[in-house]
XYZ file of C-alpha atoms in Angstrom:
657
model
C 36.717 18.831 -16.552
C 38.668 18.831 -13.321
C 42.142 17.343 -12.944
C 40.792 14.926 -10.354
C 39.058 12.953 -13.027
C 42.294 12.145 -14.839
C 42.997 8.814 -13.134
C 43.938 5.427 -14.533
C 40.495 4.683 -15.848
C 40.500 7.669 -18.156
C 43.957 7.031 -19.618
C 44.212 4.813 -22.675
C 47.908 4.129 -22.092
C 49.560 0.733 -22.000
C 50.896 -0.088 -18.560
C 54.649 -0.676 -18.219
C 55.403 -3.665 -16.034
C 56.849 -2.721 -12.669
C 56.351 1.002 -13.199
C 55.044 2.824 -10.141
C 52.099 5.117 -10.494
C 50.554 7.694 -8.145
C 48.118 6.279 -5.564
C 49.220 2.759 -6.468
C 47.310 2.938 -9.738
C 48.639 2.128 -13.201
C 47.737 2.844 -16.783
C 45.952 -0.003 -18.556
C 44.939 -1.150 -21.979
C 41.202 -0.638 -22.165
C 38.331 1.783 -22.378
C 37.764 4.575 -19.835
C 34.676 3.977 -17.657
C 31.891 6.512 -17.455
C 32.349 6.996 -13.709
C 35.195 6.455 -11.256
C 34.403 5.776 -7.620
C 36.838 7.274 -5.133
C 37.301 6.123 -1.570
C 35.779 8.361 1.069
C 36.664 8.697 4.707
C 34.425 6.900 7.190
C 34.675 9.820 9.620
C 31.810 12.319 9.668
C 32.937 15.920 9.334
C 30.367 18.673 9.946
C 27.176 19.166 11.923
C 25.294 16.098 13.104
C 21.632 15.554 12.201
C 18.924 16.479 14.668
C 18.222 13.649 17.158
C 15.073 11.637 16.590
C 12.138 12.907 18.559
C 13.501 16.433 18.900
C 11.107 19.347 18.315
C 10.632 20.178 14.656
C 11.459 16.706 13.376
C 7.892 15.853 12.383
C 7.999 14.837 8.746
C 5.568 16.267 6.265
C 3.328 13.754 4.593
C 4.583 13.093 1.097
C 2.226 13.803 -1.736
C 1.141 10.734 -3.651
C -0.368 10.545 -7.124
C -3.231 8.029 -7.050
C -2.991 5.361 -9.748
C 0.494 6.495 -10.758
C 1.374 3.016 -12.012
C -1.612 3.016 -14.371
C -0.638 6.390 -15.796
C 2.966 5.248 -16.300
C 1.803 2.119 -18.120
C 0.246 4.437 -20.692
C 3.533 6.267 -21.306
C 6.616 5.194 -23.311
C 9.226 3.536 -21.118
C 12.077 2.354 -23.375
C 15.589 3.661 -22.731
C 16.403 3.684 -26.443
C 14.407 4.867 -29.405
C 12.617 2.093 -31.270
C 12.521 3.535 -34.797
C 13.538 6.630 -36.702
C 12.395 8.043 -40.058
C 13.959 10.554 -42.411
C 13.434 13.976 -43.949
C 15.814 15.422 -46.534
C 16.916 18.149 -44.104
C 17.004 18.822 -40.371
C 13.615 18.643 -38.656
C 12.261 21.429 -36.481
C 8.636 20.541 -35.599
C 6.589 17.427 -34.932
C 2.891 17.743 -34.054
C 0.399 15.043 -33.044
C -3.194 15.913 -33.888
C -6.338 14.833 -32.049
C -7.243 12.765 -35.125
C -4.199 10.489 -34.769
C -2.020 12.070 -37.462
C 1.618 12.969 -36.950
C 2.900 15.968 -38.915
C 6.642 16.571 -39.235
C 8.336 19.568 -40.833
C 11.926 20.356 -41.777
C 13.891 23.543 -42.313
C 13.857 23.070 -46.101
C 10.098 23.797 -46.140
C 8.937 20.202 -46.543
C 6.058 18.681 -44.595
C 5.081 15.029 -44.117
C 1.894 13.422 -42.839
C 1.975 10.102 -40.983
C -0.910 8.069 -39.545
C -0.581 6.341 -36.204
C -1.304 2.630 -36.514
C -1.930 -0.004 -33.834
C 1.855 -0.375 -33.791
C 4.131 2.279 -35.235
C 3.225 4.813 -37.922
C 2.476 4.729 -41.640
C 3.554 7.349 -44.166
C 0.618 9.176 -45.779
C 1.768 12.133 -47.885
C 4.669 14.465 -48.592
C 4.224 18.198 -49.311
C 6.913 20.532 -50.632
C 5.028 23.261 -48.836
C 7.484 26.182 -48.734
C 10.613 27.313 -50.528
C 12.099 28.717 -47.294
C 12.446 27.375 -43.744
C 9.230 26.700 -41.830
C 9.177 28.905 -38.724
C 5.816 28.097 -37.161
C 3.072 25.453 -37.159
C -0.299 24.940 -35.500
C -3.002 22.256 -35.361
C -6.633 23.091 -34.608
C -8.246 21.917 -31.385
C -10.272 19.254 -33.202
C -7.289 18.035 -35.231
C -9.008 18.751 -38.566
C -6.819 21.647 -39.741
C -3.096 22.304 -39.767
C -1.168 25.424 -40.755
C 2.473 26.206 -41.462
C 4.211 29.533 -42.007
C 7.546 30.239 -43.625
C 10.203 32.905 -43.861
C 9.202 33.518 -47.474
C 5.974 35.148 -46.254
C 3.691 32.258 -47.157
C 1.121 30.448 -45.044
C -0.338 27.061 -46.013
C -3.511 25.474 -44.636
C -4.050 21.691 -44.705
C -7.112 19.490 -44.314
C -5.574 16.757 -42.165
C -8.266 14.104 -42.547
C -8.273 14.384 -46.362
C -4.473 14.752 -46.692
C -4.879 17.891 -48.765
C -3.635 21.474 -48.857
C -6.804 23.588 -49.058
C -5.556 27.168 -48.860
C -2.499 29.372 -49.051
C -1.726 33.002 -48.244
C 1.002 35.200 -49.653
C 1.472 37.675 -46.829
C 3.023 41.100 -47.182
C 5.137 40.491 -44.084
C 7.302 37.716 -42.667
C 5.298 35.739 -40.072
C 6.947 34.264 -36.980
C 4.057 32.677 -35.053
C 0.667 31.172 -35.834
C -2.119 29.580 -33.816
C -5.633 28.292 -34.465
C -8.006 30.163 -32.139
C -11.417 28.593 -32.775
C -13.374 26.044 -30.733
C -14.107 22.477 -31.782
C -16.938 22.238 -34.262
C -16.797 25.915 -35.179
C -17.484 26.350 -38.899
C -14.951 29.130 -39.389
C -11.338 28.194 -38.731
C -9.607 31.225 -37.212
C -5.849 31.519 -37.594
C -3.880 34.142 -35.670
C -0.508 35.253 -37.038
C 2.156 37.697 -35.966
C 4.667 39.578 -38.126
C 8.356 40.061 -37.429
C 8.687 43.143 -39.624
C 6.952 45.413 -37.176
C 8.226 46.737 -33.884
C 4.798 46.411 -32.312
C 2.963 43.358 -31.015
C 0.220 43.387 -33.645
C -1.638 40.103 -34.158
C -3.842 39.466 -37.202
C -6.699 36.955 -37.273
C -7.597 35.265 -40.575
C -10.239 32.873 -41.832
C -8.193 29.747 -42.570
C -10.386 29.012 -45.580
C -10.710 32.656 -46.653
C -9.037 34.963 -49.135
C -6.077 35.962 -46.986
C -7.480 39.269 -45.740
C -7.422 39.718 -41.948
C -10.790 39.546 -40.183
C -9.462 41.439 -37.182
C -6.310 43.162 -35.970
C -5.287 42.923 -32.311
C -2.848 45.726 -31.596
C -3.485 46.833 -28.018
C -2.410 43.790 -26.050
C 1.366 43.757 -26.502
C 3.862 46.561 -26.819
C 6.601 44.213 -27.999
C 6.700 41.631 -30.824
C 4.727 38.488 -30.040
C 6.540 35.209 -30.772
C 4.351 32.620 -29.045
C 0.639 31.793 -28.819
C -1.408 28.923 -27.364
C -5.183 28.416 -27.406
C -7.465 26.850 -24.774
C -10.485 25.234 -26.385
C -12.156 24.731 -23.003
C -12.009 28.387 -21.966
C -11.908 29.896 -25.487
C -8.844 31.881 -24.463
C -5.517 32.669 -26.106
C -2.265 32.926 -24.143
C 0.360 34.998 -25.943
C 3.918 35.939 -25.014
C 6.178 38.640 -26.415
C 9.924 38.960 -26.755
C 10.162 41.135 -23.653
C 8.747 38.479 -21.317
C 5.135 39.717 -21.013
C 2.318 37.144 -21.046
C -1.293 38.048 -21.853
C -4.651 36.236 -21.740
C -7.382 37.262 -24.199
C -10.496 36.058 -25.981
C -10.222 35.704 -29.789
C -13.350 37.805 -30.261
C -14.100 41.477 -29.799
C -12.982 43.304 -27.702
C -9.973 40.884 -27.376
C -9.738 41.253 -23.620
C -9.307 39.050 -20.570
C -12.164 36.487 -20.536
C -14.915 37.412 -18.107
C -17.100 34.323 -18.391
C -14.565 31.896 -16.892
C -15.505 31.195 -13.234
C -12.756 32.156 -10.781
C -10.554 33.694 -13.477
C -7.987 36.177 -12.205
C -8.819 39.818 -12.847
C -5.602 41.672 -12.058
C -2.204 40.564 -13.265
C -0.667 41.822 -10.032
C -2.342 38.887 -8.233
C -0.667 36.367 -10.568
C 2.906 35.206 -11.223
C 2.826 36.122 -14.909
C 5.502 38.765 -14.332
C 7.935 35.944 -13.538
C 9.567 36.075 -16.967
C 10.012 39.835 -16.815
C 11.509 39.594 -13.335
C 14.001 36.931 -14.399
C 14.753 38.623 -17.750
C 13.813 35.450 -19.575
C 11.553 34.659 -22.517
C 9.298 31.580 -22.826
C 10.014 29.394 -25.854
C 6.888 27.254 -25.517
C 3.471 27.389 -23.877
C 1.683 24.047 -23.659
C -1.721 23.648 -22.039
C -2.631 20.530 -20.075
C -5.398 18.323 -21.567
C -8.076 19.952 -19.381
C -6.505 23.453 -19.697
C -6.260 23.744 -15.919
C -2.496 24.386 -16.152
C 0.134 25.295 -18.696
C 3.852 24.594 -18.813
C 6.598 26.798 -20.218
C 10.281 26.493 -20.998
C 12.285 29.704 -21.041
C 15.637 31.066 -22.147
C 18.251 31.986 -21.169
C 17.526 30.771 -17.614
C 16.415 27.273 -18.812
C 13.602 26.923 -16.284
C 10.527 24.741 -16.614
C 7.564 26.564 -15.026
C 4.012 25.347 -14.475
C 1.193 27.858 -13.976
C -2.437 27.505 -12.984
C -4.647 28.757 -15.816
C -7.394 30.119 -13.512
C -5.254 31.862 -10.888
C -2.137 32.590 -12.957
C -0.054 31.393 -10.024
C 3.138 29.433 -10.581
C 2.718 25.983 -9.024
C 6.003 24.320 -10.001
C 9.447 25.429 -11.113
C 12.301 23.150 -12.208
C 15.839 24.446 -12.720
C 17.432 22.957 -15.845
C 20.151 25.601 -16.138
C 23.670 24.545 -17.079
C 24.999 25.820 -13.756
C 22.584 23.647 -11.803
C 23.333 20.567 -13.912
C 27.096 21.090 -13.527
C 26.755 21.332 -9.744
C 24.620 18.193 -9.621
C 27.079 16.354 -11.868
C 29.946 17.236 -9.553
C 27.917 16.274 -6.472
C 26.682 13.052 -8.071
C 22.994 13.926 -7.538
C 21.851 13.989 -11.162
C 19.122 11.650 -12.372
C 21.810 9.930 -14.459
C 25.555 10.108 -13.891
C 27.441 10.790 -17.119
C 31.144 10.198 -17.694
C 33.069 13.462 -17.294
C 34.311 13.499 -20.880
C 30.863 12.770 -22.268
C 29.358 15.365 -19.926
C 31.808 17.952 -21.230
C 30.808 17.147 -24.800
C 27.119 17.482 -23.974
C 27.741 20.721 -22.112
C 29.497 22.221 -25.134
C 26.547 21.183 -27.304
C 24.110 22.872 -24.904
C 26.013 26.138 -25.190
C 25.918 25.797 -28.963
C 22.110 25.572 -28.818
C 21.924 29.114 -27.470
C 24.013 30.632 -30.282
C 22.090 32.263 -33.172
C 22.323 30.493 -36.518
C 22.802 32.195 -39.896
C 19.074 32.985 -40.142
C 19.051 34.521 -36.654
C 17.067 31.677 -35.070
C 18.326 30.232 -31.800
C 18.180 26.383 -32.001
C 17.113 26.068 -28.357
C 13.877 27.883 -29.280
C 12.675 24.656 -30.941
C 12.638 22.855 -27.573
C 9.291 22.349 -25.909
C 7.630 20.709 -22.921
C 4.455 18.629 -23.193
C 1.853 16.946 -20.967
C 0.604 13.399 -20.827
C -3.130 12.674 -21.118
C -3.626 12.634 -17.323
C -2.160 16.117 -16.850
C 0.016 14.777 -14.020
C 3.280 14.322 -15.933
C 5.403 16.840 -17.831
C 7.837 15.583 -20.476
C 10.730 17.675 -21.791
C 14.204 17.201 -23.350
C 17.377 17.983 -21.406
C 21.123 17.526 -21.621
C 20.794 14.140 -19.883
C 17.891 12.823 -21.949
C 14.105 13.162 -22.033
C 12.704 13.624 -18.538
C 9.275 12.483 -17.416
C 8.413 14.421 -14.250
C 5.546 13.654 -11.886
C 4.288 17.159 -11.065
C 2.403 15.897 -7.993
C 5.352 14.230 -6.268
C 8.010 16.421 -7.938
C 10.069 13.404 -8.992
C 11.719 12.352 -12.236
C 10.012 9.010 -12.849
C 11.678 8.232 -16.178
C 14.686 9.332 -18.202
C 14.554 8.180 -21.821
C 17.299 8.339 -24.427
C 20.007 8.990 -21.872
C 22.566 6.898 -23.766
C 21.589 7.987 -27.272
C 24.012 10.183 -29.203
C 21.198 12.629 -30.023
C 20.173 15.913 -28.385
C 16.391 15.664 -28.532
C 14.514 18.910 -29.127
C 10.844 19.054 -30.141
C 8.428 16.481 -28.681
C 4.947 15.169 -29.468
C 3.093 12.407 -27.610
C 0.504 9.861 -28.716
C -1.531 7.946 -26.116
C -4.496 6.880 -28.211
C -7.048 4.369 -27.019
C -6.800 0.753 -28.209
C -8.644 -0.385 -31.293
C -12.293 -1.272 -30.783
C -12.894 -4.962 -31.225
C -16.686 -4.965 -31.036
C -18.731 -7.592 -29.217
C -16.763 -9.978 -26.990
C -18.176 -13.406 -26.214
C -17.306 -15.462 -23.151
C -15.409 -17.892 -25.369
C -13.358 -15.040 -26.872
C -12.488 -13.693 -23.448
C -11.386 -17.146 -22.236
C -9.436 -18.043 -25.361
C -6.302 -16.022 -24.567
C -6.053 -15.285 -28.283
C -3.002 -13.034 -28.826
C -4.671 -11.306 -31.786
C -7.586 -10.243 -29.587
C -5.219 -9.219 -26.804
C -3.241 -7.022 -29.180
C -6.375 -5.070 -30.067
C -6.704 -4.015 -26.439
C -3.045 -3.073 -26.093
C -2.034 0.553 -26.319
C 1.040 1.720 -28.157
C 2.008 4.998 -26.455
C 4.660 6.698 -28.565
C 6.842 9.741 -28.023
C 7.984 11.464 -31.216
C 11.145 13.588 -31.047
C 13.285 15.676 -33.350
C 17.040 15.938 -32.800
C 19.478 18.809 -33.050
C 20.823 18.958 -36.626
C 19.274 15.571 -37.347
C 17.466 14.646 -40.557
C 15.483 12.073 -38.614
C 12.721 12.010 -36.068
C 12.729 9.334 -33.396
C 10.045 7.129 -31.832
C 10.155 6.037 -28.189
C 7.680 3.311 -27.263
C 7.365 0.701 -24.518
C 9.566 -1.679 -26.556
C 13.335 -1.646 -26.775
C 14.863 -2.101 -30.239
C 15.669 -5.719 -31.017
C 19.392 -6.323 -30.710
C 19.397 -8.647 -33.697
C 17.788 -5.933 -35.820
C 19.715 -2.910 -34.584
C 20.377 -1.693 -38.122
C 16.661 -1.828 -38.919
C 15.601 0.793 -36.405
C 16.888 3.645 -38.608
C 14.573 3.465 -41.617
C 15.930 4.848 -44.896
C 12.706 6.223 -46.319
C 14.445 8.940 -48.371
C 16.517 8.479 -51.506
C 20.208 9.235 -50.930
C 21.661 12.390 -52.426
C 24.326 12.247 -55.130
C 26.999 12.920 -52.534
C 25.746 10.084 -50.324
C 25.597 7.758 -53.334
C 29.206 8.496 -54.261
C 30.355 7.856 -50.693
C 28.429 4.576 -50.542
C 29.897 3.455 -53.884
C 33.401 4.191 -52.693
C 32.774 2.299 -49.453
C 31.475 -0.785 -51.287
C 34.469 -0.706 -53.636
C 36.868 -0.573 -50.700
C 35.151 -3.439 -48.934
C 35.441 -5.755 -51.899
C 33.785 -9.173 -52.003
C 32.290 -11.244 -49.208
C 34.517 -12.089 -46.254
C 35.542 -15.715 -45.727
C 36.035 -15.129 -41.977
C 33.922 -16.691 -39.240
C 30.615 -15.048 -38.401
C 30.064 -16.291 -34.837
C 31.900 -17.593 -31.810
C 31.190 -19.152 -28.414
C 33.386 -18.166 -25.470
C 33.324 -21.048 -22.978
C 34.140 -19.641 -19.519
C 34.261 -21.171 -16.047
C 30.866 -19.594 -15.271
C 29.075 -20.277 -18.559
C 29.021 -19.716 -22.310
C 28.899 -16.366 -24.135
C 27.698 -16.456 -27.761
C 29.024 -13.693 -30.023
C 27.999 -12.581 -33.498
C 31.079 -11.343 -35.377
C 31.267 -8.531 -37.953
C 33.928 -9.595 -40.494
C 32.822 -7.051 -43.117
C 33.020 -4.046 -40.829
C 36.131 -5.136 -38.893
C 37.960 -7.785 -40.971
C 41.338 -7.504 -39.245
C 39.912 -7.522 -35.712
C 37.787 -10.594 -36.530
C 40.705 -12.345 -38.241
C 42.885 -11.664 -35.220
C 40.233 -12.886 -32.767
C 39.475 -16.030 -34.798
C 43.173 -16.801 -35.266
C 43.859 -16.615 -31.542
C 40.719 -18.619 -30.746
C 41.658 -21.476 -33.121
C 45.267 -21.593 -31.912
C 44.212 -21.868 -28.265
C 45.820 -18.518 -27.378
C 42.877 -17.538 -25.140
C 42.678 -20.838 -23.225
C 43.138 -20.231 -19.494
C 43.159 -16.443 -19.918
C 41.299 -14.635 -17.099
C 38.936 -11.658 -17.066
C 41.447 -9.268 -15.537
C 39.408 -6.040 -15.483
C 35.738 -5.855 -14.468
C 33.794 -2.629 -13.862
C 30.119 -2.915 -12.968
C 27.722 -1.064 -15.258
C 30.520 -0.553 -17.783
C 32.399 -3.583 -19.179
C 34.335 -6.836 -18.643
C 37.804 -7.171 -20.201
C 39.961 -10.185 -21.077
C 42.407 -11.446 -23.723
C 45.669 -10.783 -21.841
C 47.712 -13.969 -21.312
C 49.643 -12.214 -18.552
C 46.426 -11.446 -16.681
C 47.302 -7.924 -15.592
C 46.389 -5.711 -18.592
C 49.940 -5.269 -19.886
C 50.341 -8.165 -22.296
C 48.976 -9.704 -25.438
C 49.934 -9.398 -29.092
C 48.106 -9.840 -32.370
C 48.438 -12.892 -34.617
C 50.879 -10.840 -36.717
C 53.169 -10.138 -33.750
C 52.573 -6.387 -33.884
C 49.834 -3.861 -33.192
C 47.260 -3.401 -35.944
C 45.171 -0.428 -36.955
C 41.683 0.573 -35.772
C 38.611 -0.257 -37.864
C 35.649 2.088 -37.477
C 32.325 1.699 -39.248
C 29.311 3.996 -39.305
C 27.143 0.858 -39.101
C 28.421 -0.054 -35.639
C 28.294 2.072 -32.518
C 28.623 1.600 -28.781
C 24.970 2.557 -28.461
C 23.867 -0.565 -26.587
C 25.220 -3.115 -24.124
C 26.921 -6.402 -25.076
C 29.149 -4.770 -27.687
C 32.489 -6.584 -28.202
C 35.405 -4.248 -28.949
C 39.182 -4.235 -29.071
C 41.004 -2.836 -26.051
C 43.921 -0.588 -26.875
C 46.477 1.813 -25.480
C 45.723 4.538 -27.995
C 45.045 4.841 -31.721
C 46.109 1.836 -33.828
C 47.511 -0.195 -30.899
C 45.251 -3.261 -31.033
C 46.706 -6.547 -29.803
C 44.771 -9.437 -28.274
C 42.794 -7.832 -25.461
C 39.074 -7.202 -25.926
C 36.111 -6.228 -23.784
C 32.324 -6.643 -23.652
C 30.234 -3.636 -22.601
C 27.356 -4.029 -20.149
C 25.687 -0.715 -20.970
C 25.629 1.823 -23.773
C 29.031 3.580 -23.988
C 28.772 6.173 -26.783
C 31.980 7.967 -25.713
C 33.953 4.953 -26.988
C 32.810 5.440 -30.595
C 35.711 6.000 -33.004
C 38.132 5.033 -30.227
C 37.721 1.251 -30.007
C 37.098 -1.121 -32.911
C 33.791 -2.997 -32.650
C 34.018 -6.515 -34.054
C 31.148 -8.380 -32.413
C 28.029 -8.362 -30.282
C 26.742 -10.846 -27.692
C 23.397 -12.385 -28.657
C 23.146 -15.198 -26.091
C 24.600 -15.843 -22.670
C 23.781 -12.344 -21.457
C 23.294 -13.672 -17.931
C 26.881 -14.943 -17.976
C 28.121 -11.477 -18.912
C 26.225 -9.961 -15.985
C 27.419 -12.680 -13.601
C 31.008 -11.758 -14.446
C 30.158 -8.058 -14.248
C 28.852 -8.367 -10.677
C 31.727 -10.327 -9.099
C 33.734 -8.745 -6.283
C 36.907 -6.990 -7.413
C 39.937 -5.391 -5.773
C 41.094 -1.805 -6.097
C 42.722 -2.649 -9.427
C 39.299 -3.763 -10.737
C 40.509 -7.381 -10.905
C 38.110 -10.103 -9.712
C 39.046 -11.601 -6.344
C 38.371 -15.078 -7.759
C 39.698 -15.852 -11.217
C 37.168 -16.302 -14.017
C 38.821 -18.018 -16.966
C 38.201 -18.658 -20.630
C 38.185 -22.433 -21.116
C 38.301 -22.195 -24.906
C 36.593 -20.443 -27.826
C 34.724 -22.178 -30.634
C 34.333 -20.258 -33.899
C 31.974 -20.894 -36.799
């Protein structure tokens, strides 16, 4: 992080009265904002733009995706994940089948089946499938079969519709990739697997319901170990990639060559862009075909590029640079899809570098990342440092960025866009009744399922934001706690003691309206006691909101009105109170302002957006549940260079209950 970013807003120091600071700025009590605007000169320096009407100024017609709004209505749109569910260990894969089943796997070899419901998902079955980490999974084109392979040399085959494991192989090698390579409705389920114990690119094809003996061996396609395969049901073609960056197309039947029955299919690789990975010395980590198999998208390492290729011509049609260098330059220039605070950006950048480091088992965590398509084939969805991007491949624009404020690095994605439930015959009276039950049957519930780096949970993004009153309910505890977790919880309960007699809510009456706050006396007893004590004594009456930063927070509680004053009800600073139950993961969080660790007095602030970089730095003791419009009205007032409103906004008094 550059030295230029170390201004007053990033310093948690208490301001000394009368002390001069560089640039007329002073240290304050309060949280650092995520972005600091700096004044720019009004003078233009550099070349002037070409005059209007000059030769060469004719603008190209922008490409437009017809019915884009309709497509976007069938995609998740929430900024925050709606629910999350647990495994006992970190997850690595999530797969959505054509039959509406979600399958999640974790590194401890466990596998879970979930069924998509009209709203949300329902747990179906849990398999302790492998004794070693799962390294590869595949679902058949018709969604009837699913396979998983493990480092212990085992392969398991599942009948998805009947929730049953129907076959298992004990291989004499360690597999690293698997893929179903049979068409829909084909009686024999063909499963292709590749070994890591050989220096060659040999691929073996098995009958998924057979005895574990290979039906065919493909050993003339690749000279280097194959680590990735994808199958096109429409063209009956397999796309495979090896660890040296070579990509091959082949039919899963003898003689395992480039398909000749596909109209317009390329014949010579020299006419395609499939050498792109070899040229850039990169390796694809995923190959995902569009719903109609007309295109496929890849993500590659170490260059971190998203590439889209035409299946028929092999030409590269789109390329998006997601490299760390590019993101750093855009962050510095302020042209990213979402501007992140410099400290938070540095943390995320360090995490991205960690993703490229091999783990103890030799696997690189970034290899779990993938890119997927929506049902229209017009949008590509993939996880990045900034969040989950939804890119319109026709207009080349990021149309959505989900999870940008979540403290999770999302990795492996799966998308559900199923059709609404059939409601049968509709009468004229039913159509005119505006019955919400009937309307719900026609409503879709598009859901994006995501794993997270080193997370024992998978996350669901829908078109609904999590309810603020039920924030703790969005993380479902569907697994029994371990002995270690039980001991920690017991110790925590013992330390908390009995129920708190403190107030549980408060109403801040201001000159522009009322703000209703729900207090957390169990998680932050001292902060709540201090706030309630000051409120009942009239300490806050007439106090102004002295620091207001749009899209960040509003701060008050200083009787001096300049950010330098205020004491606790005990006449001294009191310690911080941090709880794992409360995070700055959403707006309207009420926290103590401070000048460093354990320096809480009387000042507090209300956030207007998610501010995860403040976790474990500022004590959360409340959350606004009503009067949100008042918070935003204060947030949007005009302020001076010291971030103080030009017109005073005062606290009239505070009622507590």
